[in-house]
Tab-separated table of C-alpha atoms in Angstrom:
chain	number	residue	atom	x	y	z
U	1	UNK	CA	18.877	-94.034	10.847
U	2	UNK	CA	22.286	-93.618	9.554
U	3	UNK	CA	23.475	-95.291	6.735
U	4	UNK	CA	27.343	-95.873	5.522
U	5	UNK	CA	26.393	-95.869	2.081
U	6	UNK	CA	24.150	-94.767	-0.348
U	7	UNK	CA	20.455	-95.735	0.219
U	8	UNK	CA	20.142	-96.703	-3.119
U	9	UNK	CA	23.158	-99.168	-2.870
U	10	UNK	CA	22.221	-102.369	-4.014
U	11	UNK	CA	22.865	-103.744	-0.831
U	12	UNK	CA	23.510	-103.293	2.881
U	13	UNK	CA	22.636	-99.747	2.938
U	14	UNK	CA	19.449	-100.349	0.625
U	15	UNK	CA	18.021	-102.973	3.222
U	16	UNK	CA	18.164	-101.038	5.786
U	17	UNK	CA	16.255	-97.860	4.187
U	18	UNK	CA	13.271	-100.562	2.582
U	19	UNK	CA	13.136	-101.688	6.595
U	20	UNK	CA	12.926	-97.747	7.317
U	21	UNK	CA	10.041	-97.456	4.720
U	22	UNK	CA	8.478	-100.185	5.590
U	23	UNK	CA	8.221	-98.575	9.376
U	24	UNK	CA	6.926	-95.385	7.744
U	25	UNK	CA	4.062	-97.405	6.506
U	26	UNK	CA	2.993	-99.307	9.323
U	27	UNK	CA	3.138	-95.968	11.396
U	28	UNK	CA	2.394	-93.060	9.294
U	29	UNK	CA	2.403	-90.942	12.776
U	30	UNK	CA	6.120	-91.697	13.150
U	31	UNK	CA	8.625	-88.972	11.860
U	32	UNK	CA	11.333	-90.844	10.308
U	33	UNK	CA	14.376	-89.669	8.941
U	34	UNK	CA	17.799	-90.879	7.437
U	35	UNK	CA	21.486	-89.532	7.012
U	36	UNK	CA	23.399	-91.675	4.074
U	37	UNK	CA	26.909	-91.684	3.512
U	38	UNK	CA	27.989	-90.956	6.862
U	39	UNK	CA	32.090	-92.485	7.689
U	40	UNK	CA	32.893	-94.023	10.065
U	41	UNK	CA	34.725	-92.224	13.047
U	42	UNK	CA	34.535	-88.697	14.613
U	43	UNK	CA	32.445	-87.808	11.478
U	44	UNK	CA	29.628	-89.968	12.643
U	45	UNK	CA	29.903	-89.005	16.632
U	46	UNK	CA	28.901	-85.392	15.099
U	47	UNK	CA	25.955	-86.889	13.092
U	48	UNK	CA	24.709	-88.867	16.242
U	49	UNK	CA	24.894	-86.267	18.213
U	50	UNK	CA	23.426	-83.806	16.058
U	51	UNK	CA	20.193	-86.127	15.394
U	52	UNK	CA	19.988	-86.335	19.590
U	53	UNK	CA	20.180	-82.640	19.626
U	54	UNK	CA	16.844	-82.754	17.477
U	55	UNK	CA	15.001	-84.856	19.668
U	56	UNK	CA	15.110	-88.206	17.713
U	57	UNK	CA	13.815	-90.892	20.095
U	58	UNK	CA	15.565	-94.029	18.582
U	59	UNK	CA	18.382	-93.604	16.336
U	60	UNK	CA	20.234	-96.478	14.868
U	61	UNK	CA	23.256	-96.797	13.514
U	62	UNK	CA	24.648	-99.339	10.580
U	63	UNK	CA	27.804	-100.057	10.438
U	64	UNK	CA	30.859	-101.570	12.573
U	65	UNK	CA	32.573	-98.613	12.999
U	66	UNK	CA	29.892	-96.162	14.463
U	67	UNK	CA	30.093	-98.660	17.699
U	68	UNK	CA	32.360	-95.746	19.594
U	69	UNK	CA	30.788	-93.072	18.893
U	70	UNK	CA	27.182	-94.153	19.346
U	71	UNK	CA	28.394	-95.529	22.687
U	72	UNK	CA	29.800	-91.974	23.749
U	73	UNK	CA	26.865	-90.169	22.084
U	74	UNK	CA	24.355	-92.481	24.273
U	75	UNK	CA	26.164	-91.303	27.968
U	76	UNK	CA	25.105	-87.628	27.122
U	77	UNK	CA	21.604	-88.130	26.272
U	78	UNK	CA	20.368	-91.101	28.425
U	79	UNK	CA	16.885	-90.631	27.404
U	80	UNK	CA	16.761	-91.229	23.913
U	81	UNK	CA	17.866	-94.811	22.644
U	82	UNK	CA	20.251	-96.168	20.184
U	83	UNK	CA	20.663	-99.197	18.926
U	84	UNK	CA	23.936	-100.497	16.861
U	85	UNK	CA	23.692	-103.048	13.726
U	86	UNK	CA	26.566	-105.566	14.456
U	87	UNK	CA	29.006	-104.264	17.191
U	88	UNK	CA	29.344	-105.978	20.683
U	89	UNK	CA	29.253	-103.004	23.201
U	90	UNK	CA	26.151	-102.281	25.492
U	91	UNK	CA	25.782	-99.985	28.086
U	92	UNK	CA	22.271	-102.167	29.314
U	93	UNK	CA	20.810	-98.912	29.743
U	94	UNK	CA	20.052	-96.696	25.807
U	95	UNK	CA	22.455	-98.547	24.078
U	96	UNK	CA	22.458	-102.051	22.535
U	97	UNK	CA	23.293	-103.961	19.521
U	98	UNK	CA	21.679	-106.309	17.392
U	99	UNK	CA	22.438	-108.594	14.618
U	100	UNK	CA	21.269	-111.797	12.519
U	101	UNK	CA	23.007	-115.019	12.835
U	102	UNK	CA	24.722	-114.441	9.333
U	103	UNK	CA	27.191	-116.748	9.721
U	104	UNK	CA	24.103	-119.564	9.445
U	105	UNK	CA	23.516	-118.033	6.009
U	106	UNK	CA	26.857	-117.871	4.900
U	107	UNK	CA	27.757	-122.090	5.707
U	108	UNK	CA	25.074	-122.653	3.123
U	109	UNK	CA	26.197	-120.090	0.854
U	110	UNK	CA	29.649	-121.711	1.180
U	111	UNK	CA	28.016	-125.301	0.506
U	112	UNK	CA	26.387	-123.863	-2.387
U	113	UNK	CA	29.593	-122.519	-3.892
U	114	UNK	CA	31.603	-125.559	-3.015
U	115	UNK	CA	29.139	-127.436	-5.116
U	116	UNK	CA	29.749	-125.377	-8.133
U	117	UNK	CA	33.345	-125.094	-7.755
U	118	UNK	CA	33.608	-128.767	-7.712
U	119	UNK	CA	31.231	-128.839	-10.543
U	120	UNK	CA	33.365	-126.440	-12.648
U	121	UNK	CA	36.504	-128.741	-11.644
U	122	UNK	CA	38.282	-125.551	-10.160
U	123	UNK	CA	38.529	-125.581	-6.106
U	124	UNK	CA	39.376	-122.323	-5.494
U	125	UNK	CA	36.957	-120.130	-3.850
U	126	UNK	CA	37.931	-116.080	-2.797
U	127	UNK	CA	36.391	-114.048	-0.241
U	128	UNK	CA	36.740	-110.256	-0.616
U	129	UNK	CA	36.596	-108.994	3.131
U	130	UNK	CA	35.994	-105.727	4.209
U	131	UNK	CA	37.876	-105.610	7.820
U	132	UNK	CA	39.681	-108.101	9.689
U	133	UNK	CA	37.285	-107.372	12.495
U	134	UNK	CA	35.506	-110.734	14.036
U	135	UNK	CA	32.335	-109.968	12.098
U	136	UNK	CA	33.960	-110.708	8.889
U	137	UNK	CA	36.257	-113.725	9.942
U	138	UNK	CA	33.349	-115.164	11.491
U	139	UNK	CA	31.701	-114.763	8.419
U	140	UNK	CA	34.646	-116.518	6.477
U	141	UNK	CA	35.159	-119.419	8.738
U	142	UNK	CA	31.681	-120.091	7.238
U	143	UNK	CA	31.749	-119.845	4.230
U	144	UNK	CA	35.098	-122.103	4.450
U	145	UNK	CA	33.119	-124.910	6.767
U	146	UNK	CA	29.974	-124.904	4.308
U	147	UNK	CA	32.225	-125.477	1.318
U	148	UNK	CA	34.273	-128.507	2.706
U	149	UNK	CA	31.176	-130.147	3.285
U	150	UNK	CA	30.625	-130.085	-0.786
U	151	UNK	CA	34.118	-129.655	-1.325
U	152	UNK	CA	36.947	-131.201	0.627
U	153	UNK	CA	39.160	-130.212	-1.413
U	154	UNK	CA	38.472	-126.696	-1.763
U	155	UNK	CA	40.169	-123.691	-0.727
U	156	UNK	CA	40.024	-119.626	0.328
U	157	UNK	CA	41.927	-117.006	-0.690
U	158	UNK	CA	40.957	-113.720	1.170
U	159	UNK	CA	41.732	-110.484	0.825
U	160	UNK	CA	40.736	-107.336	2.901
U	161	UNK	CA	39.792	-104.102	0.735
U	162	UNK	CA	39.583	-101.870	4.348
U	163	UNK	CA	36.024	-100.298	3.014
U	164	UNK	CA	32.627	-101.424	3.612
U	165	UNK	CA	31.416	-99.158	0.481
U	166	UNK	CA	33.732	-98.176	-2.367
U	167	UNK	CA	32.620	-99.797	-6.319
U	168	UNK	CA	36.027	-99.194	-7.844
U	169	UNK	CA	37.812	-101.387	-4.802
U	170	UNK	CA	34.931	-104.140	-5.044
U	171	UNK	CA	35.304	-104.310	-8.594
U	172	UNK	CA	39.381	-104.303	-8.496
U	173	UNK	CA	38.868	-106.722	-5.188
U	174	UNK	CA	37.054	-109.287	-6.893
U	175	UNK	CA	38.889	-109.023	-10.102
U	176	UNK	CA	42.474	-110.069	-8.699
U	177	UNK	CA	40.963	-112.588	-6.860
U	178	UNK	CA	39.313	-114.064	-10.117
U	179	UNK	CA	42.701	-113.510	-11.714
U	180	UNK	CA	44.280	-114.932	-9.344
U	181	UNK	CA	42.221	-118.382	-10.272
U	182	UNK	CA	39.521	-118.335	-7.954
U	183	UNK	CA	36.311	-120.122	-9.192
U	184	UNK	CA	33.573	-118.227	-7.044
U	185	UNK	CA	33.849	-115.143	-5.144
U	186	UNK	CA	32.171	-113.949	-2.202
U	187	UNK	CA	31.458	-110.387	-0.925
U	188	UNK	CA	31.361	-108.875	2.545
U	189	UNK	CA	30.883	-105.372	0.909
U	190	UNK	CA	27.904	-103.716	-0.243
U	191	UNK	CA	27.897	-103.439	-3.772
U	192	UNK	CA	26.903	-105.731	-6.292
U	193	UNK	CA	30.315	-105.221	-7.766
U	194	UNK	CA	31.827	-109.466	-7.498
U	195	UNK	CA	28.456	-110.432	-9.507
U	196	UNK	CA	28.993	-108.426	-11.779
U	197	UNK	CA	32.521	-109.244	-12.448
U	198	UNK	CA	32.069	-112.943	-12.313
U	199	UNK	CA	29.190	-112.511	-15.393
U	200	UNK	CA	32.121	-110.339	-17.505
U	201	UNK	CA	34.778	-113.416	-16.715
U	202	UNK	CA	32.538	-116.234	-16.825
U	203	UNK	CA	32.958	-117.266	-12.699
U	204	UNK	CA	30.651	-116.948	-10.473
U	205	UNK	CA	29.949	-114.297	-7.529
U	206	UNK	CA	28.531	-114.570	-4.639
U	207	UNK	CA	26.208	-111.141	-3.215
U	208	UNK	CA	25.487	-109.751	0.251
U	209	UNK	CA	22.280	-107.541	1.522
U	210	UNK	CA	20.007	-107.261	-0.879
U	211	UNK	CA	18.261	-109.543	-3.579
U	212	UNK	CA	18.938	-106.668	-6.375
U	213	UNK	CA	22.563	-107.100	-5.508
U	214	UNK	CA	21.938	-110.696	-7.760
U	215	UNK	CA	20.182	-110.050	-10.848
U	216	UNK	CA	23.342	-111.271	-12.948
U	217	UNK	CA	22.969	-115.105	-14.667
U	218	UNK	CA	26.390	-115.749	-12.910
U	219	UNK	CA	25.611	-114.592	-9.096
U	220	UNK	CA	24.826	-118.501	-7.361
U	221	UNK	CA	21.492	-118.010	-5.098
């Protein structure tokens, strides 16, 4: 497996290593192994194809970006298998994608944080994005139709940070959109960073991933 961030993230990256351990316990005769903080890019077409080179059976990669080079990786070695968490290419041969309807999870989220924005008597809601890629504006369009429902008068500010893994921009990211009046804030990076701003200026954040990623009194679950 090959991770974007660390494994001890907080978030996406985090999930994905529990769901590796949790294969290493169901089959202890499995060798299992993980890269973390691999970019995206020619940096990860090197990793891919050095893990092939080894004799990995089933690698999978976990991020957007590693799409391309998985999908050139999987042409040279057509017997091992790779699977990509949330791109859109297949060659319906060794190489697939797969990915949750998040969007499903993100309407409630943005019903939920409707609801409290309304509540607070402040409709302004912010969504830090990562990439304006159709994962994430799927994702927003979600959030947006959830929070109408609760909130017709509501509305989104979004801003992209371009990273799927970087504190210091989640932490700056959710703090201009809080200054910039939003009420709750959602994240589609990794870190638990907008929680953890909301708590310090008494808004709300709304986390991605991982259930750690919300330990703060002012993260809405």
């Amino acid at each position: 497996m090959v991770l974007i961030g660390p494994h001890d993230d907080g978030g996406w990256s985090q999930a994905h290593y529990e769901g590796l351990q949790y294969i290493c316990e169901k089959m202890p005769d499995s060798h299992v192994a993980y890269i973390e903080l691999v970019p995206e890019g020619a940096d990860s077409e090197q990793v891919f194809r050095s893990l092939s080179r080894k004799g990995f059976d089933f690698i999978i990669g976990t991020s957007f970006g590693y799409m391309d080079p998985m999908a050139a990786v999987a042409e040279e070695f057509p017997d091992i298998t790779y699977l990509h968490l949330t791109g859109f290419k297949s060659n319906n041969k060794n190489f697939g994608n797969f990915f949750g309807a998040m969007e499903d999870f993100k309407y409630l989220a943005g019903m939920l944080a409707g609801s409290r924005a309304k509540k607070d008597g402040n409709p302004k809601l912010g969504y830090m994005a990562t990439f304006p890629i159709p994962e994430e504006i799927r994702l927003g369009n979600a959030i947006m139709l959830g929070a109408k429902k609760t909130c017709p008068e509501c509305t989104m500010d979004i801003r992209f940070i371009n990273t799927w893994h970087d504190p210091v921009k989640e932490r700056d990211g959710a703090a201009s959109l809080f200054d910039a009046g939003a009420q709750v804030v959602f994240t589609g990076a990794d870190t638990p960073a907008v929680a953890d701003v909301a708590q310090e200026k008494g808004k709300w954040g709304v986390t991605y991933d991982h259930p750690v990623s919300c330990k703060v009194e002012r993260c809405l679950t």
